Each structure stands twice: as structure tokens, then as C-alpha cells.
Short mmCIF file of C-alpha atoms in Angstrom, two decimals:
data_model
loop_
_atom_site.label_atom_id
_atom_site.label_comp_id
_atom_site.label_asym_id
_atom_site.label_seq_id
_atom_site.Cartn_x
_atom_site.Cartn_y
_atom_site.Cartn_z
CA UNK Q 1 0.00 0.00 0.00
CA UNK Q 2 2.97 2.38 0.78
CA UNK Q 3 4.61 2.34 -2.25
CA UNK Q 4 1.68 2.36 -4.65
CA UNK Q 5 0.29 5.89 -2.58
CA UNK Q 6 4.02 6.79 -2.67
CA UNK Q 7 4.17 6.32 -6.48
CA UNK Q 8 0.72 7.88 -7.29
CA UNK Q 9 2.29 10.84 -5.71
CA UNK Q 10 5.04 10.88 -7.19
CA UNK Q 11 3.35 10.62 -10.70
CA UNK Q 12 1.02 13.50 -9.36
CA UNK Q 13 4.45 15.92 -8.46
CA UNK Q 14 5.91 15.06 -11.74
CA UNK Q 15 2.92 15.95 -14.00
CA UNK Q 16 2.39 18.91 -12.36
CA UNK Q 17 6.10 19.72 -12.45
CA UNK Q 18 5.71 19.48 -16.44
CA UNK Q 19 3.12 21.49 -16.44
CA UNK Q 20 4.67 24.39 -14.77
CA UNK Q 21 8.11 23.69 -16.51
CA UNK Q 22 6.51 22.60 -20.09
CA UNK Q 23 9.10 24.86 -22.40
CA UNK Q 24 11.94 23.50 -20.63
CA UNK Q 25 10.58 20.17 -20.14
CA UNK Q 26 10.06 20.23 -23.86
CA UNK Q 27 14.00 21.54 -24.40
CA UNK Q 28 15.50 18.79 -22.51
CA UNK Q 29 13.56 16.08 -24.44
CA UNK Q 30 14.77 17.63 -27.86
CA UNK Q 31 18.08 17.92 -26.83
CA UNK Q 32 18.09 14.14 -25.74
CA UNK Q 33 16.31 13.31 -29.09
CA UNK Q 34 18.63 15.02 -30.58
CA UNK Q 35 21.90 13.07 -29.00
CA UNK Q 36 20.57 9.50 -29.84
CA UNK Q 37 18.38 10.36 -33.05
CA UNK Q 38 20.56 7.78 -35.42
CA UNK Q 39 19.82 4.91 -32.48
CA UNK Q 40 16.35 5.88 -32.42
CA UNK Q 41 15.82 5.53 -35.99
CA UNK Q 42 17.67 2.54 -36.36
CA UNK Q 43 15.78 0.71 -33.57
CA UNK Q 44 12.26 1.74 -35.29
CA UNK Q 45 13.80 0.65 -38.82
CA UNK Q 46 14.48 -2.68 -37.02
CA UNK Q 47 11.25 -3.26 -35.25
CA UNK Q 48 9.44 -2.17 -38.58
CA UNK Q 49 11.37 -5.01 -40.56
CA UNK Q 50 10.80 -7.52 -37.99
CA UNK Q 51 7.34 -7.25 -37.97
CA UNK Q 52 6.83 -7.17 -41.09
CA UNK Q 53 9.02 -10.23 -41.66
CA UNK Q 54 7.15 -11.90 -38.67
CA UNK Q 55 3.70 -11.13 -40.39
CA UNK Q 56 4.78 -12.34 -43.76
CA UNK Q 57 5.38 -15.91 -42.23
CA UNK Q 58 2.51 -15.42 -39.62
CA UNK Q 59 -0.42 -14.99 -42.97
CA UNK Q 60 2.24 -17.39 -45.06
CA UNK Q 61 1.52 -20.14 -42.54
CA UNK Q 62 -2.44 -19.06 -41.89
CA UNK Q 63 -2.75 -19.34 -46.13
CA UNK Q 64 -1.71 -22.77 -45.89
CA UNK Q 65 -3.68 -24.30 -42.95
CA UNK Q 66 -6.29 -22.72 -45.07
CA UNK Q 67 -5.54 -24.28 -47.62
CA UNK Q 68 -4.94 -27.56 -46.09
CA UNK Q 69 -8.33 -27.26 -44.38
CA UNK Q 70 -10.47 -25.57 -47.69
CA UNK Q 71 -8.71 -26.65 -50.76
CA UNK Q 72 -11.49 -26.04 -53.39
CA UNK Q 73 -12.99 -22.71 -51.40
CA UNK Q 74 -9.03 -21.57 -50.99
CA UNK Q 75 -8.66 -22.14 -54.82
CA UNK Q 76 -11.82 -20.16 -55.49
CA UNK Q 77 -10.69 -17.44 -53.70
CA UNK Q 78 -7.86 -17.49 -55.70
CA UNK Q 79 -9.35 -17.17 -58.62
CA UNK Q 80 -12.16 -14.36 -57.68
CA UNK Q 81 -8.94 -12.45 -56.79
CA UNK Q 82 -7.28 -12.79 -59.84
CA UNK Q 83 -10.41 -11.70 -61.81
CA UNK Q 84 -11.03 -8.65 -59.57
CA UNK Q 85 -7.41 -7.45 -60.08
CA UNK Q 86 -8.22 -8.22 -63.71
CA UNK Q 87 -11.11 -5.65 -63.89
CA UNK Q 88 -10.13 -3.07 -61.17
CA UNK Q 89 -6.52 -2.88 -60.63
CA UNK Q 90 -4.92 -0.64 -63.44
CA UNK Q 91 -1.50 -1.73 -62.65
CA UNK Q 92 -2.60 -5.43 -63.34
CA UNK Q 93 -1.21 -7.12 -66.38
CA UNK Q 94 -4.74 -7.59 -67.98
CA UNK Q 95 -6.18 -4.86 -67.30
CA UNK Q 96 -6.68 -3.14 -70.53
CA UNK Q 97 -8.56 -6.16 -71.66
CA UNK Q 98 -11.07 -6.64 -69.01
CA UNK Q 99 -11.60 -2.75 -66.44
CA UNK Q 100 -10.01 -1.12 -69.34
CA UNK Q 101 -13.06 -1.58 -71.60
CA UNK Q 102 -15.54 -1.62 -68.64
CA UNK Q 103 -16.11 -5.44 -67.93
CA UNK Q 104 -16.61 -5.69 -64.08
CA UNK Q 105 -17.03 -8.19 -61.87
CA UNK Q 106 -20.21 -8.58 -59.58
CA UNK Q 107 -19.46 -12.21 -58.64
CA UNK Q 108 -18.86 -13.38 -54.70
CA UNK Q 109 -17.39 -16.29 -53.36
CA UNK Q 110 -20.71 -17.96 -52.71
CA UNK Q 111 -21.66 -17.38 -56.47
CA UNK Q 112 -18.24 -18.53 -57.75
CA UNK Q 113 -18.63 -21.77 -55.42
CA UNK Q 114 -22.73 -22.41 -56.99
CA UNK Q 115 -20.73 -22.09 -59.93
CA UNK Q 116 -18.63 -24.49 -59.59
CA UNK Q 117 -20.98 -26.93 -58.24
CA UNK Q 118 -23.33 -26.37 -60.99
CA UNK Q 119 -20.82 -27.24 -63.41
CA UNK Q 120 -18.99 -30.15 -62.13
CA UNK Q 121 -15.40 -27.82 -62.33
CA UNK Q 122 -14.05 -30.50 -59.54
CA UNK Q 123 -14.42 -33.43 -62.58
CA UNK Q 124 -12.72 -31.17 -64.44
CA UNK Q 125 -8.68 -31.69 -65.24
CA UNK Q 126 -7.89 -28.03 -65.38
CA UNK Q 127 -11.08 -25.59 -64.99
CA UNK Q 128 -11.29 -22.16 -66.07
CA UNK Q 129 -13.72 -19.56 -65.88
CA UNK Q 130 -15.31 -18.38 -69.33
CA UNK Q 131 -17.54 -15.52 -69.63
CA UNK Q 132 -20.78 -16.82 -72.07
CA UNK Q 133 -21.10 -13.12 -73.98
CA UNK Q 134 -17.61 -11.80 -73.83
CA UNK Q 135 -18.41 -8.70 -73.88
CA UNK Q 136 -20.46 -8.79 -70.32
CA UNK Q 137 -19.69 -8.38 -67.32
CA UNK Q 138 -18.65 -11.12 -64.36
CA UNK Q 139 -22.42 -12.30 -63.22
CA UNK Q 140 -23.52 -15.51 -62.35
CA UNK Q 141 -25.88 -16.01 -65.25
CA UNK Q 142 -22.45 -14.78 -68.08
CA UNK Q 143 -20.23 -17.64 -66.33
CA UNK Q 144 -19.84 -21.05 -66.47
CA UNK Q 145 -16.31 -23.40 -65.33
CA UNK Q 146 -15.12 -24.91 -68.71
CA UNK Q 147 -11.86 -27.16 -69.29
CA UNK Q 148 -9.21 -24.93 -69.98
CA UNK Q 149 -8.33 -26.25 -73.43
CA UNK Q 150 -11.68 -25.46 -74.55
CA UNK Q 151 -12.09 -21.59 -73.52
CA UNK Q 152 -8.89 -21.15 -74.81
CA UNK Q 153 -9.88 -22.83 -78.53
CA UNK Q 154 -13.04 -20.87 -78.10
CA UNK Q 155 -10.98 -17.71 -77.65
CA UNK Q 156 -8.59 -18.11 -80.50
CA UNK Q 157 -12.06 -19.22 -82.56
CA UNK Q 158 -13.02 -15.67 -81.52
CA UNK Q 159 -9.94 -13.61 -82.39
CA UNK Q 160 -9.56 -15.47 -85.46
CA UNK Q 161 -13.45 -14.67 -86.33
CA UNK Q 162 -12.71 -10.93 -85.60
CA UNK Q 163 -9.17 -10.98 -87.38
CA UNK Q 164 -11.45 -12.47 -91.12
CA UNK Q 165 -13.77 -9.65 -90.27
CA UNK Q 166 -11.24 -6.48 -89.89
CA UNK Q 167 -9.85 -7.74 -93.34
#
């Protein structure tokens, strides 16, 4: 009991001691700043790199229990990420095909998974996602899971189709 009233009194003098004394209080702690600013900054830069090395591994590690755990949602997320990026992210790769000329996606995980049920994509060897009408958008009634050897013939069908007609 004696210390704990002796250090809430103590914490009482020394606030109101920085009150009274605030510009030189203020000095002091810019003049110590000052002195060790290189070991400050390199202790932040460290504790910055560590945790963000330590939350790399930490999601790393969460990703694949995930994916140990969900294999077919965890691929599904997978791809609904890589057609968002496709249609919102102008930095991605694809971009100009797909956001660049307006196609969007409305699609959610629990779409993309009625999806896949509704079109056997686990019997499948390698499924892909085709869009029906090309030139709409990502709904659940313009998609369907096809083998991928067969939305990419129907894609060079297309091109080819469009290539006869420009000449």
C-alpha cells in the first residue's frame, strides 16, 4: 500500500512539475532526441522489418492451414482475386482487356462456389472460368467453369473470327 500511494504521488508531483516547466521540459527532451536520433531511428527501422518479416510468415503459414483445411474454397478465392485485379486494378497485367473496356465483376465467393458446383469444375482436369457473352460483365448467369483447353480454342475461334472480319 505504501509504495503504490508513494508512487501515485510521485506521478502526481511530476505531471504537475511538467506542467509548470513545459518549455523546458520540452528543451530537454529535444536535446536528448537530438543526441541519440541515429539509435532511435535505427531501432524503429528494425522493429518495422521484424514485424513485417514476422507477419509475412505469420499470414504465409495461416494461407496454408487454409488451404490444407479448404482446398477447393481456398482455390476459389484465388481465382475471384485474380479476376477482380483483372477488372479493377490498373497496374494489373490484364487490365486493358477486361476494367479497361468496362467489364466488371459482380461475382462473390458464394456465387463462384454455386458455380462451380453447378458445373462439375471439380471433374474437371484443369477448370477455367469463361464468360458466355464476352463482352459482359462477371455475373452468375455470363459464367460457367469450362476445361481450360476449350475456352482457350473458343478464344482463338473468336480472335480469329474478328481478325477475317477487320480484313
Amino acid at each position: 500500500k505504501y509504495y503504490h500511494r508513494t508512487k501515485a504521488r510521485w506521478t502526481v508531483y511530476a505531471r504537475q512539475w511538467r506542467r509548470k516547466n513545459a518549455e523546458r521540459s520540452l528543451a530537454s527532451h529535444r536535446a536528448w532526441f537530438l543526441a541519440n536520433k541515429e539509435h532511435i531511428y535505427e531501432q524503429r527501422k528494425r522493429c518495422r522489418q521484424t514485424n513485417k518479416e514476422h507477419y509475412r510468415e505469420y499470414s504465409r503459414q495461416q494461407n496454408l492451414k487454409y488451404q490444407a483445411r479448404h482446398p477447393i474454397r481456398f482455390a476459389l478465392y484465388k481465382r475471384l482475386s485474380i479476376i477482380r485485379q483483372r477488372c479493377k486494378n490498373p497496374r494489373y497485367k490484364d487490365y486493358p482487356r477486361y476494367g479497361g473496356i468496362g467489364i466488371r465483376c459482380f461475382l462473390t465467393i458464394n456465387e463462384l462456389q454455386e458455380l462451380w458446383d453447378r458445373d462439375g469444375a471439380a471433374k474437371m482436369k484443369w477448370a477455367s472460368i469463361d464468360r458466355i457473352n464476352p463482352k459482359g460483365h462477371y455475373t452468375l448467369k455470363n459464367c460457367r467453369f469450362l476445361e481450360f483447353t476449350e475456352n482457350v480454342s473458343r478464344a482463338s475461334k473468336r480472335r480469329w473470327a474478328q481478325h477475317k472480319r477487320g480484313k
